[in-house]
PDB file of C-alpha atoms in Angstrom:
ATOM      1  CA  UNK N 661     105.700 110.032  77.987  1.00  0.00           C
ATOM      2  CA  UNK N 662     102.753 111.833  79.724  1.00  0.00           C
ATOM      3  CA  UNK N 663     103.011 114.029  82.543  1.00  0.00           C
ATOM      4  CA  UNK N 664     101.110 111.736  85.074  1.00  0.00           C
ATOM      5  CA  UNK N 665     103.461 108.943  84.265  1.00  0.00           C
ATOM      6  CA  UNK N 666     107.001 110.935  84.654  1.00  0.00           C
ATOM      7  CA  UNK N 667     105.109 111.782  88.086  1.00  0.00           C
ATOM      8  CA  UNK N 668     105.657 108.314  89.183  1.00  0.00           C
ATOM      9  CA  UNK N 669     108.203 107.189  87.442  1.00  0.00           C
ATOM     10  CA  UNK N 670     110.095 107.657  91.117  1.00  0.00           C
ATOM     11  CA  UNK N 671     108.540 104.504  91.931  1.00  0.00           C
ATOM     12  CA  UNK N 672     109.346 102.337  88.862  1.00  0.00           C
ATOM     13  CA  UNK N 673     113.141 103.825  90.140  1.00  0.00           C
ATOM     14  CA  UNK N 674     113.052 102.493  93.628  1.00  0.00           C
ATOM     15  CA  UNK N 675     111.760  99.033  92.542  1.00  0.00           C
ATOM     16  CA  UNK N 676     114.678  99.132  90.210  1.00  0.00           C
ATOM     17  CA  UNK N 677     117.576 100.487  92.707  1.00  0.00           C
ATOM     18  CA  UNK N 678     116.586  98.265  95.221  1.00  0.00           C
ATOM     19  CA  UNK N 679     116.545  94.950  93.091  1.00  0.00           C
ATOM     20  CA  UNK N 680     119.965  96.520  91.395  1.00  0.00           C
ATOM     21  CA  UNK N 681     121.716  96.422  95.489  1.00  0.00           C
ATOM     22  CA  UNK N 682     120.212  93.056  96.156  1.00  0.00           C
ATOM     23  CA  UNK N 683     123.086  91.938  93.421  1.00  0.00           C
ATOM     24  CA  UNK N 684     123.490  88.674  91.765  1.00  0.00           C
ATOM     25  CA  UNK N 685     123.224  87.034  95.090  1.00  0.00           C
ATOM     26  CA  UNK N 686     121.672  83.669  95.046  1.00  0.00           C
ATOM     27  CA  UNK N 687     118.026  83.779  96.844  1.00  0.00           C
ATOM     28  CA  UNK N 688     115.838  81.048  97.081  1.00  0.00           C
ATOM     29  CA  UNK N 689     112.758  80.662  95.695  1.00  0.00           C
ATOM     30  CA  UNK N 690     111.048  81.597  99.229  1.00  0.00           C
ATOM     31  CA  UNK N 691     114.005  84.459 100.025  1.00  0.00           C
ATOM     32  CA  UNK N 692     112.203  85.384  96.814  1.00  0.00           C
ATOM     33  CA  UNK N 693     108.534  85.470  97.142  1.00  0.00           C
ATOM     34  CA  UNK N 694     109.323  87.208 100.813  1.00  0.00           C
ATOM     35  CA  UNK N 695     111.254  90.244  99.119  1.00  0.00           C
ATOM     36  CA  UNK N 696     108.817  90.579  96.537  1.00  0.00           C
ATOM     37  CA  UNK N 697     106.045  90.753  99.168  1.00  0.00           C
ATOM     38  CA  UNK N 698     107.737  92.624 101.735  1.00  0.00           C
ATOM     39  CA  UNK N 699     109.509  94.961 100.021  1.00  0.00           C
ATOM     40  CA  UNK N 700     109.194  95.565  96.030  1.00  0.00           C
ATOM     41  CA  UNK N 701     106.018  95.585  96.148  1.00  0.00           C
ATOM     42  CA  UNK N 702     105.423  97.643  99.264  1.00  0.00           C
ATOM     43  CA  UNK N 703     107.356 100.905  97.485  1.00  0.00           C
ATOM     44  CA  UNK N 704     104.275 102.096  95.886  1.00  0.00           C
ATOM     45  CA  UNK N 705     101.891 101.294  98.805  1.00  0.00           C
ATOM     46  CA  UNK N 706     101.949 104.877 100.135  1.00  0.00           C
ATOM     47  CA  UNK N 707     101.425 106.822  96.920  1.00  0.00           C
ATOM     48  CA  UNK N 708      98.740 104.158  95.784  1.00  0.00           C
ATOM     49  CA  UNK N 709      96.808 104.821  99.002  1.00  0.00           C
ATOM     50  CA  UNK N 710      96.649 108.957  97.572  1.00  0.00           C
ATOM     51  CA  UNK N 711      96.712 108.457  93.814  1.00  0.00           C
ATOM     52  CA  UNK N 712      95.804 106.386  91.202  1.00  0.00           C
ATOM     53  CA  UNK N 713      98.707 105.197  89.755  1.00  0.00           C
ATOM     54  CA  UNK N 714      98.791 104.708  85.681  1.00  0.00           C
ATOM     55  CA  UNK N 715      98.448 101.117  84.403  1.00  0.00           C
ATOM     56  CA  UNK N 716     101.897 101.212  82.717  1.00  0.00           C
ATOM     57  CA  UNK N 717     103.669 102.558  85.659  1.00  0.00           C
ATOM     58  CA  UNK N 718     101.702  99.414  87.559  1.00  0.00           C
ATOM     59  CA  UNK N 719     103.027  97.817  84.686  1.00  0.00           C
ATOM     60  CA  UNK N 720     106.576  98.324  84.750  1.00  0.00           C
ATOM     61  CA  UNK N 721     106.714  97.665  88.506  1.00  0.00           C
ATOM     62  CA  UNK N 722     105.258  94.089  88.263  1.00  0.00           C
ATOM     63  CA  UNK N 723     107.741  93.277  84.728  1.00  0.00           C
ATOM     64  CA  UNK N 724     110.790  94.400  87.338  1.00  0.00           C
ATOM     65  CA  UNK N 725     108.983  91.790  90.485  1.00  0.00           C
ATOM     66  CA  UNK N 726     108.942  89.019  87.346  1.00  0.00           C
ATOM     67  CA  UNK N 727     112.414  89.908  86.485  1.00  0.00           C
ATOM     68  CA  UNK N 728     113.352  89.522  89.839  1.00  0.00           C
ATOM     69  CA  UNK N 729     111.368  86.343  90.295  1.00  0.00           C
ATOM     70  CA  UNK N 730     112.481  84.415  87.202  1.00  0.00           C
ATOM     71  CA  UNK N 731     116.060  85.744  87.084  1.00  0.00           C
ATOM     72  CA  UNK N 732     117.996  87.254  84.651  1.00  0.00           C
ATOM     73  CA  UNK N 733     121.274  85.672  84.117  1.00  0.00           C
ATOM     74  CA  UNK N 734     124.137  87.017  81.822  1.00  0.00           C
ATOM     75  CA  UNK N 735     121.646  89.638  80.067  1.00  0.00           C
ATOM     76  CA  UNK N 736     119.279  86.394  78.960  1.00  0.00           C
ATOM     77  CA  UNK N 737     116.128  86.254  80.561  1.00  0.00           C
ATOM     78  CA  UNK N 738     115.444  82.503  81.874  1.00  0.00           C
ATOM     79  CA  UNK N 739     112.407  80.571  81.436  1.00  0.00           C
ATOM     80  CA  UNK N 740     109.246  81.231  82.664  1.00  0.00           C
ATOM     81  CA  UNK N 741     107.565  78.390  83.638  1.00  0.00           C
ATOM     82  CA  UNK N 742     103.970  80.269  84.551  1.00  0.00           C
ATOM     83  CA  UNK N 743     102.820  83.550  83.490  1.00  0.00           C
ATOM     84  CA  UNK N 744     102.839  86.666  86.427  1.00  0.00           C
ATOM     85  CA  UNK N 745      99.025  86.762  85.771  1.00  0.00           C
ATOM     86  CA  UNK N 746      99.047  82.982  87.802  1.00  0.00           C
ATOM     87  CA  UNK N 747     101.442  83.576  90.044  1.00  0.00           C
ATOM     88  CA  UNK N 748      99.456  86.541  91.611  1.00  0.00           C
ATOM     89  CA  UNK N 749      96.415  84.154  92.196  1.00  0.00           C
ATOM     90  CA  UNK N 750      96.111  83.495  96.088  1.00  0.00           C
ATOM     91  CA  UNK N 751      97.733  80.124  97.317  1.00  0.00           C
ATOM     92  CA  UNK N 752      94.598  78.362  97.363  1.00  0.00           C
ATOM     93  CA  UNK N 753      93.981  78.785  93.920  1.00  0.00           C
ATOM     94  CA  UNK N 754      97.785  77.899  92.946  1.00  0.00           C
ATOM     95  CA  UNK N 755      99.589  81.108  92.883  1.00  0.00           C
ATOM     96  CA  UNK N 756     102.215  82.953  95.084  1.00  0.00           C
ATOM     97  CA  UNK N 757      99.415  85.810  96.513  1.00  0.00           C
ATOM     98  CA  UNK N 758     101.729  88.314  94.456  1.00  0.00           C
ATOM     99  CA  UNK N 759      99.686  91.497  94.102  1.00  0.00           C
ATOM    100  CA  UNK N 760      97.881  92.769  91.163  1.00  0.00           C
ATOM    101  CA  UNK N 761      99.336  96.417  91.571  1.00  0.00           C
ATOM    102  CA  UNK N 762      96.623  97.952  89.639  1.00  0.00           C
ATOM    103  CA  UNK N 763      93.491  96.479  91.579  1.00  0.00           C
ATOM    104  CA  UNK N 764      95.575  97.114  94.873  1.00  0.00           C
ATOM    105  CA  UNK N 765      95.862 100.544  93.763  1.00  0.00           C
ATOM    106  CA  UNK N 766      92.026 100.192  93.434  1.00  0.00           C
ATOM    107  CA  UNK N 767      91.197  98.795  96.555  1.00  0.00           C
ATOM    108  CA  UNK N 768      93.337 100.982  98.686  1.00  0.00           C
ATOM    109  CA  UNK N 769      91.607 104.079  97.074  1.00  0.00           C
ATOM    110  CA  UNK N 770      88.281 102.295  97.605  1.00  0.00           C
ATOM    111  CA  UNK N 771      89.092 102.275 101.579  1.00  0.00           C
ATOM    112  CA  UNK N 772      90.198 105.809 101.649  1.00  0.00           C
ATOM    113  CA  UNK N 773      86.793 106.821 100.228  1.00  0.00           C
ATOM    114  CA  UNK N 774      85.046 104.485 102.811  1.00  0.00           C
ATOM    115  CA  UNK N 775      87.180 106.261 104.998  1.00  0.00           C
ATOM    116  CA  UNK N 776      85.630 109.891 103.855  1.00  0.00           C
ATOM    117  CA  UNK N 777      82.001 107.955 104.041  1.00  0.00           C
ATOM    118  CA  UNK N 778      82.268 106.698 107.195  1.00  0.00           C
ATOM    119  CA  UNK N 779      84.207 110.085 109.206  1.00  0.00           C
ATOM    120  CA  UNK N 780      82.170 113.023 107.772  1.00  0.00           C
ATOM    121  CA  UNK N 781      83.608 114.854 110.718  1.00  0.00           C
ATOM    122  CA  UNK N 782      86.883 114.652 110.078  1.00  0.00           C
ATOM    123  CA  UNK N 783      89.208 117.195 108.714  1.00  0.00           C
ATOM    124  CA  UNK N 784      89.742 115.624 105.295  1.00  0.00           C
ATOM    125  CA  UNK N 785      86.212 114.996 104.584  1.00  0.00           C
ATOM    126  CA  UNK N 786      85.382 118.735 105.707  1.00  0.00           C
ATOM    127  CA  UNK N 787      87.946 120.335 103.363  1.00  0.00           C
ATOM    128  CA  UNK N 788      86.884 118.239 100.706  1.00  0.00           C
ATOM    129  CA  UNK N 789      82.980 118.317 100.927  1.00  0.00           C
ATOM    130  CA  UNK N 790      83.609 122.537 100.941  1.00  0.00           C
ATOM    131  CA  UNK N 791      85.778 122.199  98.049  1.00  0.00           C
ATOM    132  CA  UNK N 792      84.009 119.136  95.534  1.00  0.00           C
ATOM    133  CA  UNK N 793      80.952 118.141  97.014  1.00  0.00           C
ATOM    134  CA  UNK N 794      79.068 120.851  99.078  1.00  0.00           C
ATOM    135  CA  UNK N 795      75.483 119.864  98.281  1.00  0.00           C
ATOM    136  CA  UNK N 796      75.888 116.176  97.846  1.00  0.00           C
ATOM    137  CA  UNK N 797      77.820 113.068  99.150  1.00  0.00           C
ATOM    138  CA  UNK N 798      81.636 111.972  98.053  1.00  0.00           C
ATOM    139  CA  UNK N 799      79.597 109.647  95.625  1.00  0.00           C
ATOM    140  CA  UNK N 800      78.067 112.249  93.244  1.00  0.00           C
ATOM    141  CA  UNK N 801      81.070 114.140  93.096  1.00  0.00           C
ATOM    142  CA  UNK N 802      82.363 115.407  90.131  1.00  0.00           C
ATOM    143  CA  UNK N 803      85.736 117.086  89.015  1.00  0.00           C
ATOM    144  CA  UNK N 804      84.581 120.707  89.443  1.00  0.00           C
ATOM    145  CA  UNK N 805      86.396 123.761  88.884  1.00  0.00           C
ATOM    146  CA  UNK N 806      90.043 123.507  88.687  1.00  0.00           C
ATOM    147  CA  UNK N 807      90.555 120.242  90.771  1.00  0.00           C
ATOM    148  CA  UNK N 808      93.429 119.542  92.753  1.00  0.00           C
ATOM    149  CA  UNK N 809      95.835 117.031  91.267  1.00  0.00           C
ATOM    150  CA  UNK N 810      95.019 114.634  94.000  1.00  0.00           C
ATOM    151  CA  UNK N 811      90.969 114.604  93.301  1.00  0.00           C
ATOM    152  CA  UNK N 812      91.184 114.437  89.871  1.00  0.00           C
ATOM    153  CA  UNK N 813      93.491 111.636  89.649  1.00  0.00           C
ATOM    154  CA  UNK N 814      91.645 109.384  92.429  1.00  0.00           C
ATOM    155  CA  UNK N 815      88.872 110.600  93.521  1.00  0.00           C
ATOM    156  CA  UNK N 816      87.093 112.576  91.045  1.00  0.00           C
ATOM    157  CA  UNK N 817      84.597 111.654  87.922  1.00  0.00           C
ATOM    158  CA  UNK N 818      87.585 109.715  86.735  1.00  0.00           C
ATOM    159  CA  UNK N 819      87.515 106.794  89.213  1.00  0.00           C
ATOM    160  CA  UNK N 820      84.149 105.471  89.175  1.00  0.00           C
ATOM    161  CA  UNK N 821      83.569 103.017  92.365  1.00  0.00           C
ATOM    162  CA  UNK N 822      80.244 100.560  92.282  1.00  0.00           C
ATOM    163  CA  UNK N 823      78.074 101.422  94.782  1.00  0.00           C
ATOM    164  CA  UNK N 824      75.323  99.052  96.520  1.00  0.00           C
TER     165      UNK N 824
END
């Protein structure tokens, strides 16, 4: 296991511990959707907004949500009638609106860099234009020298945005 997964595998844990106190209680099929929405998948909103999260971690959060969704009775998983893949299409295109962790991971680095675009004033932008992109804009950044862990894993060369 690499180093930038064990650094969220916190997150996988929480999903986990939290669906392990909700119990065997009996939820409905709308009890369902609204912790899945409201709460499993909100754990990782706050460290998604900072860093990219691996795919597998991503991964492993959404197979837990599934789990959760479908049920799991007497250690035999029960059938599953659509794939997760469907049931994170919107409503109106005949899914649940379950997230797709990895492109909200995506998008929610995607505002924080529109954030950085549209505040050059601000603190954040300042310390960061000094330290990666002195002579440029946040969009021709690169890694530099010895990046912090936070710009190389979201906002360095690594995560390439389209622009225009």
């Amino acid at each position: 296991m690499n180093s930038k997964k064990l650094q969220f595998k916190h997150l996988v844990e929480k999903v986990v511990k939290r669906i392990q106190g909700w119990g065997n209680r009996w939820f409905s099929t709308g009890g369902k959707e609204v912790l899945i929405k409201s709460v499993l998948q909100a754990i990782p909103s706050f460290a998604m907004s900072c860093f990219k999260i691996p795919a597998l971690t991503c991964d492993e959060i959404e197979s837990e949500c599934a789990s959760f969704w479908w049920g799991v009775g007497n250690g035999k998983r029960k059938m599953h009638w659509r794939t997760w893949n469907s049931l994170c299409h919107p409503k109106k295109r005949g899914g649940l609106g379950f997230r797709k962790l990895v492109e909200f991971n995506r998008s929610l680095l995607a505002k924080q860099l529109w954030r950085l675009i549209q505040h050059p004033d601000s603190l954040v932008c300042r310390i960061l234009k000094g330290r990666y992109f002195r002579y440029g804009s946040v969009l021709e950044a690169g890694l530099g020298r010895n990046p912090s862990y936070m710009w190389e894993h979201c906002c360095g060369a690594e995560t390439s945005y389209p622009v225009g």
